[in-house]
Amino acid sequence: MSNLKLSVIVPCYNEAATIRQVIDAIHNSPIVDQEIIVVDDCSSDGTQEILRQDIEPLVSQVIYHPRNLGKGAALRTGLGQMTGDIAIIQDADLEYSPQDYPLMLEPILQGRADVVYGSRFQGAAPHRVVYYWHRVGNGFLTTLSNMFTNINLTDMETCYKAFRKEIIQQIRIEENRFGFEPEITAKVAKLNCRIYEVGISYYGRSYKEGKKINWQDGVWAIICILKYNLFR
């Protein structure tokens, strides 16, 4: 990865069943020069015990929120601690594979991109078939966001986003929950930076398996699209 260091930011809330596997997968990714920053958002299912007993020696930092604030707040905390040249967001479940890091980083390493989105809806990588209405909702939110930002993303709501340090440090994250996705998209679009999109694999999980996002988050995403594109 040239001389650049990768900061992997892992927001975590009630992921006792998967957090160790995710950390192992990050270590087994093709990227060697990396720091891993885990932000636990006041988990209550035993995740904190696993982090303290097993994970802390394996990562650069584990930060514990004293109360549950949301994914956006966890990312704000983690990104504020990064020391790498590039940041990538990694959920603490098993939906996204760290084996895709080289795909995400290639446009930045080639000097072509400042921000890279990993799209679940393009490319030939494996995609688990899950909820139809989630796909419809995602398409609607992405299209609405694109109308205001005038960029042609296929997957605005993706977890996998990579940023050059100089870009992400210009942005103040205000949203505490899943509104982070439309917020960050609006703000990077306003910076007129170079945004790329690459196809990634996706191993979506069901609500029974721990999926957390719901229809209320979709409604709030619409509000955030309008808020950060029109009133900021």
mmCIF file of N, CA, C and O in Angstrom, residues 15-95:
data_model
loop_
_atom_site.group_PDB
_atom_site.id
_atom_site.type_symbol
_atom_site.label_atom_id
_atom_site.label_comp_id
_atom_site.label_asym_id
_atom_site.label_seq_id
_atom_site.Cartn_x
_atom_site.Cartn_y
_atom_site.Cartn_z
ATOM 1 N N GLU A 15 -22.737 -6.392 19.195
ATOM 2 C CA GLU A 15 -22.257 -7.301 18.145
ATOM 3 C C GLU A 15 -21.401 -8.418 18.750
ATOM 4 O O GLU A 15 -20.379 -8.808 18.206
ATOM 5 N N ALA A 16 -21.851 -8.955 19.883
ATOM 6 C CA ALA A 16 -21.083 -10.010 20.551
ATOM 7 C C ALA A 16 -20.872 -11.226 19.667
ATOM 8 O O ALA A 16 -19.844 -11.905 19.761
ATOM 9 N N ALA A 17 -21.826 -11.498 18.807
ATOM 10 C CA ALA A 17 -21.750 -12.710 17.978
ATOM 11 C C ALA A 17 -20.733 -12.584 16.853
ATOM 12 O O ALA A 17 -20.274 -13.612 16.323
ATOM 13 N N THR A 18 -20.360 -11.358 16.472
ATOM 14 C CA THR A 18 -19.532 -11.194 15.272
ATOM 15 C C THR A 18 -18.264 -10.370 15.463
ATOM 16 O O THR A 18 -17.383 -10.416 14.602
ATOM 17 N N ILE A 19 -18.131 -9.636 16.562
ATOM 18 C CA ILE A 19 -17.042 -8.655 16.651
ATOM 19 C C ILE A 19 -15.661 -9.310 16.534
ATOM 20 O O ILE A 19 -14.768 -8.781 15.854
ATOM 21 N N ARG A 20 -15.463 -10.465 17.137
ATOM 22 C CA ARG A 20 -14.144 -11.115 17.052
ATOM 23 C C ARG A 20 -13.861 -11.551 15.615
ATOM 24 O O ARG A 20 -12.736 -11.409 15.118
ATOM 25 N N GLN A 21 -14.871 -12.081 14.928
ATOM 26 C CA GLN A 21 -14.675 -12.509 13.542
ATOM 27 C C GLN A 21 -14.342 -11.320 12.639
ATOM 28 O O GLN A 21 -13.533 -11.446 11.713
ATOM 29 N N VAL A 22 -14.979 -10.189 12.909
ATOM 30 C CA VAL A 22 -14.709 -8.992 12.105
ATOM 31 C C VAL A 22 -13.277 -8.522 12.306
ATOM 32 O O VAL A 22 -12.566 -8.193 11.340
ATOM 33 N N ILE A 23 -12.819 -8.483 13.555
ATOM 34 C CA ILE A 23 -11.438 -8.057 13.830
ATOM 35 C C ILE A 23 -10.448 -9.021 13.178
ATOM 36 O O ILE A 23 -9.444 -8.595 12.580
ATOM 37 N N ASP A 24 -10.708 -10.313 13.259
ATOM 38 C CA ASP A 24 -9.842 -11.294 12.600
ATOM 39 C C ASP A 24 -9.827 -11.069 11.089
ATOM 40 O O ASP A 24 -8.776 -11.172 10.435
ATOM 41 N N ALA A 25 -11.004 -10.765 10.523
ATOM 42 C CA ALA A 25 -11.086 -10.539 9.075
ATOM 43 C C ALA A 25 -10.297 -9.302 8.664
ATOM 44 O O ALA A 25 -9.651 -9.283 7.604
ATOM 45 N N ILE A 26 -10.327 -8.269 9.488
ATOM 46 C CA ILE A 26 -9.534 -7.062 9.183
ATOM 47 C C ILE A 26 -8.048 -7.400 9.207
ATOM 48 O O ILE A 26 -7.291 -6.997 8.313
ATOM 49 N N HIS A 27 -7.614 -8.158 10.219
ATOM 50 C CA HIS A 27 -6.204 -8.569 10.293
ATOM 51 C C HIS A 27 -5.805 -9.424 9.098
ATOM 52 O O HIS A 27 -4.648 -9.386 8.655
ATOM 53 N N ASN A 28 -6.752 -10.187 8.561
ATOM 54 C CA ASN A 28 -6.466 -11.071 7.431
ATOM 55 C C ASN A 28 -6.662 -10.396 6.078
ATOM 56 O O ASN A 28 -6.516 -11.043 5.040
ATOM 57 N N SER A 29 -6.978 -9.106 6.085
ATOM 58 C CA SER A 29 -7.134 -8.378 4.830
ATOM 59 C C SER A 29 -5.767 -8.208 4.166
ATOM 60 O O SER A 29 -4.730 -8.353 4.820
ATOM 61 N N PRO A 30 -5.734 -7.888 2.878
ATOM 62 C CA PRO A 30 -4.447 -7.725 2.183
ATOM 63 C C PRO A 30 -3.653 -6.489 2.611
ATOM 64 O O PRO A 30 -2.504 -6.344 2.206
ATOM 65 N N ILE A 31 -4.248 -5.608 3.416
ATOM 66 C CA ILE A 31 -3.584 -4.365 3.816
ATOM 67 C C ILE A 31 -2.815 -4.588 5.104
ATOM 68 O O ILE A 31 -3.389 -4.962 6.131
ATOM 69 N N VAL A 32 -1.528 -4.353 5.077
ATOM 70 C CA VAL A 32 -0.661 -4.633 6.232
ATOM 71 C C VAL A 32 -0.552 -3.427 7.152
ATOM 72 O O VAL A 32 -0.692 -3.541 8.371
ATOM 73 N N ASP A 33 -0.296 -2.245 6.597
ATOM 74 C CA ASP A 33 -0.070 -1.053 7.417
ATOM 75 C C ASP A 33 -1.411 -0.424 7.775
ATOM 76 O O ASP A 33 -1.961 0.381 7.031
ATOM 77 N N GLN A 34 -1.938 -0.801 8.933
ATOM 78 C CA GLN A 34 -3.248 -0.319 9.325
ATOM 79 C C GLN A 34 -3.342 -0.172 10.839
ATOM 80 O O GLN A 34 -2.617 -0.814 11.593
ATOM 81 N N GLU A 35 -4.233 0.720 11.264
ATOM 82 C CA GLU A 35 -4.624 0.791 12.661
ATOM 83 C C GLU A 35 -6.129 0.509 12.724
ATOM 84 O O GLU A 35 -6.868 0.853 11.806
ATOM 85 N N ILE A 36 -6.548 -0.150 13.788
ATOM 86 C CA ILE A 36 -7.954 -0.487 13.963
ATOM 87 C C ILE A 36 -8.455 0.253 15.199
ATOM 88 O O ILE A 36 -7.911 0.085 16.291
ATOM 89 N N ILE A 37 -9.483 1.073 15.017
ATOM 90 C CA ILE A 37 -10.079 1.830 16.114
ATOM 91 C C ILE A 37 -11.519 1.367 16.267
ATOM 92 O O ILE A 37 -12.348 1.588 15.388
ATOM 93 N N VAL A 38 -11.813 0.702 17.377
ATOM 94 C CA VAL A 38 -13.158 0.221 17.669
ATOM 95 C C VAL A 38 -13.831 1.204 18.624
ATOM 96 O O VAL A 38 -13.239 1.604 19.631
ATOM 97 N N VAL A 39 -15.046 1.595 18.294
ATOM 98 C CA VAL A 39 -15.818 2.470 19.176
ATOM 99 C C VAL A 39 -17.072 1.722 19.601
ATOM 100 O O VAL A 39 -17.971 1.492 18.787
ATOM 101 N N ASP A 40 -17.124 1.308 20.873
ATOM 102 C CA ASP A 40 -18.301 0.618 21.381
ATOM 103 C C ASP A 40 -19.317 1.640 21.868
ATOM 104 O O ASP A 40 -19.020 2.476 22.716
ATOM 105 N N ASP A 41 -20.526 1.554 21.321
ATOM 106 C CA ASP A 41 -21.560 2.543 21.602
ATOM 107 C C ASP A 41 -22.473 2.078 22.743
ATOM 108 O O ASP A 41 -23.685 1.993 22.593
ATOM 109 N N CYS A 42 -21.834 1.754 23.872
ATOM 110 C CA CYS A 42 -22.550 1.328 25.092
ATOM 111 C C CYS A 42 -23.345 0.043 24.857
ATOM 112 O O CYS A 42 -24.541 -0.029 25.149
ATOM 113 N N SER A 43 -22.655 -0.985 24.363
ATOM 114 C CA SER A 43 -23.293 -2.286 24.150
ATOM 115 C C SER A 43 -23.758 -2.883 25.474
ATOM 116 O O SER A 43 -23.158 -2.661 26.533
ATOM 117 N N SER A 44 -24.808 -3.704 25.385
ATOM 118 C CA SER A 44 -25.372 -4.305 26.593
ATOM 119 C C SER A 44 -25.537 -5.816 26.466
ATOM 120 O O SER A 44 -26.206 -6.439 27.297
ATOM 121 N N ASP A 45 -24.941 -6.414 25.425
ATOM 122 C CA ASP A 45 -25.151 -7.845 25.160
ATOM 123 C C ASP A 45 -23.925 -8.694 25.428
ATOM 124 O O ASP A 45 -23.869 -9.856 25.028
ATOM 125 N N GLY A 46 -22.932 -8.140 26.105
ATOM 126 C CA GLY A 46 -21.681 -8.865 26.346
ATOM 127 C C GLY A 46 -20.556 -8.452 25.413
ATOM 128 O O GLY A 46 -19.422 -8.922 25.560
ATOM 129 N N THR A 47 -20.842 -7.565 24.456
ATOM 130 C CA THR A 47 -19.797 -7.094 23.539
ATOM 131 C C THR A 47 -18.652 -6.427 24.288
ATOM 132 O O THR A 47 -17.475 -6.654 23.972
ATOM 133 N N GLN A 48 -18.970 -5.623 25.285
ATOM 134 C CA GLN A 48 -17.913 -4.911 26.018
ATOM 135 C C GLN A 48 -16.966 -5.874 26.709
ATOM 136 O O GLN A 48 -15.742 -5.638 26.743
ATOM 137 N N GLU A 49 -17.503 -6.959 27.251
ATOM 138 C CA GLU A 49 -16.646 -7.944 27.909
ATOM 139 C C GLU A 49 -15.704 -8.598 26.909
ATOM 140 O O GLU A 49 -14.507 -8.820 27.204
ATOM 141 N N ILE A 50 -16.203 -8.897 25.714
ATOM 142 C CA ILE A 50 -15.355 -9.484 24.670
ATOM 143 C C ILE A 50 -14.279 -8.495 24.250
ATOM 144 O O ILE A 50 -13.102 -8.861 24.074
ATOM 145 N N LEU A 51 -14.657 -7.238 24.118
ATOM 146 C CA LEU A 51 -13.677 -6.215 23.735
ATOM 147 C C LEU A 51 -12.570 -6.105 24.778
ATOM 148 O O LEU A 51 -11.386 -6.049 24.433
ATOM 149 N N ARG A 52 -12.942 -6.066 26.036
ATOM 150 C CA ARG A 52 -11.943 -5.888 27.096
ATOM 151 C C ARG A 52 -11.046 -7.123 27.247
ATOM 152 O O ARG A 52 -9.834 -6.997 27.456
ATOM 153 N N GLN A 53 -11.639 -8.285 27.136
ATOM 154 C CA GLN A 53 -10.883 -9.506 27.392
ATOM 155 C C GLN A 53 -10.092 -9.994 26.175
ATOM 156 O O GLN A 53 -8.970 -10.490 26.329
ATOM 157 N N ASP A 54 -10.668 -9.847 24.982
ATOM 158 C CA ASP A 54 -10.072 -10.463 23.800
ATOM 159 C C ASP A 54 -9.581 -9.475 22.747
ATOM 160 O O ASP A 54 -8.574 -9.725 22.082
ATOM 161 N N ILE A 55 -10.305 -8.378 22.572
ATOM 162 C CA ILE A 55 -10.053 -7.516 21.418
ATOM 163 C C ILE A 55 -9.018 -6.428 21.693
ATOM 164 O O ILE A 55 -8.219 -6.088 20.804
ATOM 165 N N GLU A 56 -9.010 -5.861 22.881
ATOM 166 C CA GLU A 56 -8.117 -4.729 23.151
ATOM 167 C C GLU A 56 -6.658 -4.996 22.784
ATOM 168 O O GLU A 56 -5.996 -4.125 22.212
ATOM 169 N N PRO A 57 -6.112 -6.200 23.072
ATOM 170 C CA PRO A 57 -4.706 -6.440 22.687
ATOM 171 C C PRO A 57 -4.492 -6.552 21.175
ATOM 172 O O PRO A 57 -3.350 -6.491 20.713
ATOM 173 N N LEU A 58 -5.579 -6.711 20.417
ATOM 174 C CA LEU A 58 -5.465 -6.975 18.982
ATOM 175 C C LEU A 58 -5.611 -5.728 18.125
ATOM 176 O O LEU A 58 -5.359 -5.780 16.919
ATOM 177 N N VAL A 59 -6.033 -4.617 18.722
ATOM 178 C CA VAL A 59 -6.330 -3.418 17.948
ATOM 179 C C VAL A 59 -5.564 -2.226 18.514
ATOM 180 O O VAL A 59 -4.961 -2.303 19.578
ATOM 181 N N SER A 60 -5.612 -1.121 17.780
ATOM 182 C CA SER A 60 -4.898 0.076 18.217
ATOM 183 C C SER A 60 -5.597 0.765 19.381
ATOM 184 O O SER A 60 -4.951 1.229 20.321
ATOM 185 N N GLN A 61 -6.925 0.852 19.302
ATOM 186 C CA GLN A 61 -7.697 1.498 20.354
ATOM 187 C C GLN A 61 -9.079 0.872 20.445
ATOM 188 O O GLN A 61 -9.648 0.488 19.430
ATOM 189 N N VAL A 62 -9.612 0.803 21.656
ATOM 190 C CA VAL A 62 -11.035 0.561 21.858
ATOM 191 C C VAL A 62 -11.548 1.706 22.717
ATOM 192 O O VAL A 62 -11.025 1.969 23.805
ATOM 193 N N ILE A 63 -12.558 2.400 22.216
ATOM 194 C CA ILE A 63 -13.146 3.536 22.922
ATOM 195 C C ILE A 63 -14.554 3.155 23.318
ATOM 196 O O ILE A 63 -15.317 2.600 22.509
ATOM 197 N N TYR A 64 -14.934 3.442 24.569
ATOM 198 C CA TYR A 64 -16.240 3.057 25.080
ATOM 199 C C TYR A 64 -17.095 4.296 25.335
ATOM 200 O O TYR A 64 -16.731 5.152 26.140
ATOM 201 N N HIS A 65 -18.214 4.377 24.635
ATOM 202 C CA HIS A 65 -19.176 5.441 24.930
ATOM 203 C C HIS A 65 -19.913 5.100 26.224
ATOM 204 O O HIS A 65 -20.393 3.974 26.382
ATOM 205 N N PRO A 66 -20.053 6.057 27.151
ATOM 206 C CA PRO A 66 -20.756 5.773 28.406
ATOM 207 C C PRO A 66 -22.254 5.615 28.243
ATOM 208 O O PRO A 66 -22.939 5.080 29.119
ATOM 209 N N ARG A 67 -22.806 6.085 27.120
ATOM 210 C CA ARG A 67 -24.221 5.860 26.817
ATOM 211 C C ARG A 67 -24.382 5.693 25.311
ATOM 212 O O ARG A 67 -23.529 6.105 24.534
ATOM 213 N N ASN A 68 -25.475 5.078 24.923
ATOM 214 C CA ASN A 68 -25.720 4.803 23.513
ATOM 215 C C ASN A 68 -26.072 6.087 22.783
ATOM 216 O O ASN A 68 -27.035 6.769 23.129
ATOM 217 N N LEU A 69 -25.299 6.410 21.737
ATOM 218 C CA LEU A 69 -25.490 7.643 20.987
ATOM 219 C C LEU A 69 -25.844 7.405 19.534
ATOM 220 O O LEU A 69 -26.507 8.232 18.914
ATOM 221 N N GLY A 70 -25.403 6.291 18.954
ATOM 222 C CA GLY A 70 -25.691 5.998 17.560
ATOM 223 C C GLY A 70 -24.439 5.846 16.723
ATOM 224 O O GLY A 70 -23.332 6.226 17.135
ATOM 225 N N LYS A 71 -24.627 5.294 15.515
ATOM 226 C CA LYS A 71 -23.493 5.005 14.629
ATOM 227 C C LYS A 71 -22.741 6.264 14.232
ATOM 228 O O LYS A 71 -21.507 6.293 14.205
ATOM 229 N N GLY A 72 -23.463 7.324 13.905
ATOM 230 C CA GLY A 72 -22.791 8.562 13.514
ATOM 231 C C GLY A 72 -21.900 9.100 14.613
ATOM 232 O O GLY A 72 -20.787 9.560 14.358
ATOM 233 N N ALA A 73 -22.390 9.034 15.850
ATOM 234 C CA ALA A 73 -21.591 9.494 16.984
ATOM 235 C C ALA A 73 -20.349 8.634 17.169
ATOM 236 O O ALA A 73 -19.258 9.139 17.478
ATOM 237 N N ALA A 74 -20.499 7.311 16.975
ATOM 238 C CA ALA A 74 -19.338 6.420 17.093
ATOM 239 C C ALA A 74 -18.303 6.737 16.017
ATOM 240 O O ALA A 74 -17.095 6.742 16.284
ATOM 241 N N LEU A 75 -18.771 7.026 14.811
ATOM 242 C CA LEU A 75 -17.835 7.382 13.737
ATOM 243 C C LEU A 75 -17.149 8.713 14.023
ATOM 244 O O LEU A 75 -15.964 8.877 13.755
ATOM 245 N N ARG A 76 -17.897 9.659 14.552
ATOM 246 C CA ARG A 76 -17.298 10.949 14.913
ATOM 247 C C ARG A 76 -16.158 10.749 15.921
ATOM 248 O O ARG A 76 -15.087 11.347 15.799
ATOM 249 N N THR A 77 -16.399 9.890 16.908
ATOM 250 C CA THR A 77 -15.363 9.589 17.900
ATOM 251 C C THR A 77 -14.159 8.911 17.259
ATOM 252 O O THR A 77 -13.010 9.306 17.486
ATOM 253 N N GLY A 78 -14.406 7.880 16.464
ATOM 254 C CA GLY A 78 -13.310 7.115 15.870
ATOM 255 C C GLY A 78 -12.498 7.914 14.882
ATOM 256 O O GLY A 78 -11.255 7.873 14.900
ATOM 257 N N LEU A 79 -13.167 8.661 14.010
ATOM 258 C CA LEU A 79 -12.448 9.463 13.012
ATOM 259 C C LEU A 79 -11.624 10.558 13.684
ATOM 260 O O LEU A 79 -10.584 10.954 13.164
ATOM 261 N N GLY A 80 -12.076 11.014 14.838
ATOM 262 C CA GLY A 80 -11.306 12.020 15.572
ATOM 263 C C GLY A 80 -10.007 11.487 16.139
ATOM 264 O O GLY A 80 -9.123 12.268 16.506
ATOM 265 N N GLN A 81 -9.866 10.165 16.210
ATOM 266 C CA GLN A 81 -8.659 9.546 16.763
ATOM 267 C C GLN A 81 -7.726 8.979 15.699
ATOM 268 O O GLN A 81 -6.645 8.486 16.023
ATOM 269 N N MET A 82 -8.107 9.029 14.433
ATOM 270 C CA MET A 82 -7.314 8.376 13.392
ATOM 271 C C MET A 82 -5.956 9.047 13.213
ATOM 272 O O MET A 82 -5.818 10.261 13.343
ATOM 273 N N THR A 83 -4.963 8.250 12.916
ATOM 274 C CA THR A 83 -3.615 8.767 12.621
ATOM 275 C C THR A 83 -3.155 8.363 11.225
ATOM 276 O O THR A 83 -2.056 8.715 10.814
ATOM 277 N N GLY A 84 -4.003 7.611 10.500
ATOM 278 C CA GLY A 84 -3.619 7.138 9.174
ATOM 279 C C GLY A 84 -3.824 8.178 8.089
ATOM 280 O O GLY A 84 -4.344 9.281 8.329
ATOM 281 N N ASP A 85 -3.420 7.830 6.888
ATOM 282 C CA ASP A 85 -3.568 8.703 5.723
ATOM 283 C C ASP A 85 -4.919 8.534 5.046
ATOM 284 O O ASP A 85 -5.401 9.434 4.358
ATOM 285 N N ILE A 86 -5.531 7.361 5.222
ATOM 286 C CA ILE A 86 -6.830 7.042 4.642
ATOM 287 C C ILE A 86 -7.686 6.400 5.731
ATOM 288 O O ILE A 86 -7.192 5.579 6.510
ATOM 289 N N ALA A 87 -8.956 6.781 5.791
ATOM 290 C CA ALA A 87 -9.898 6.157 6.725
ATOM 291 C C ALA A 87 -10.900 5.323 5.945
ATOM 292 O O ALA A 87 -11.359 5.733 4.876
ATOM 293 N N ILE A 88 -11.243 4.178 6.488
ATOM 294 C CA ILE A 88 -12.314 3.353 5.919
ATOM 295 C C ILE A 88 -13.227 2.924 7.057
ATOM 296 O O ILE A 88 -12.775 2.682 8.182
ATOM 297 N N ILE A 89 -14.515 2.876 6.778
ATOM 298 C CA ILE A 89 -15.505 2.499 7.778
ATOM 299 C C ILE A 89 -15.817 1.013 7.628
ATOM 300 O O ILE A 89 -16.086 0.535 6.526
ATOM 301 N N GLN A 90 -15.788 0.305 8.755
ATOM 302 C CA GLN A 90 -16.046 -1.136 8.760
ATOM 303 C C GLN A 90 -17.081 -1.445 9.828
ATOM 304 O O GLN A 90 -16.825 -1.298 11.022
ATOM 305 N N ASP A 91 -18.286 -1.852 9.432
ATOM 306 C CA ASP A 91 -19.280 -2.257 10.420
ATOM 307 C C ASP A 91 -18.807 -3.494 11.169
ATOM 308 O O ASP A 91 -18.012 -4.286 10.659
ATOM 309 N N ALA A 92 -19.332 -3.666 12.387
ATOM 310 C CA ALA A 92 -18.890 -4.755 13.256
ATOM 311 C C ALA A 92 -19.680 -6.036 13.049
ATOM 312 O O ALA A 92 -19.628 -6.943 13.877
ATOM 313 N N ASP A 93 -20.426 -6.113 11.943
ATOM 314 C CA ASP A 93 -21.102 -7.354 11.598
ATOM 315 C C ASP A 93 -20.324 -8.030 10.470
ATOM 316 O O ASP A 93 -19.174 -7.691 10.213
ATOM 317 N N LEU A 94 -20.918 -8.980 9.807
ATOM 318 C CA LEU A 94 -20.211 -9.712 8.759
ATOM 319 C C LEU A 94 -20.773 -9.417 7.365
ATOM 320 O O LEU A 94 -20.611 -10.199 6.446
ATOM 321 N N GLU A 95 -21.410 -8.240 7.194
ATOM 322 C CA GLU A 95 -22.026 -7.929 5.907
ATOM 323 C C GLU A 95 -21.006 -7.485 4.862
ATOM 324 O O GLU A 95 -21.245 -7.638 3.661
#
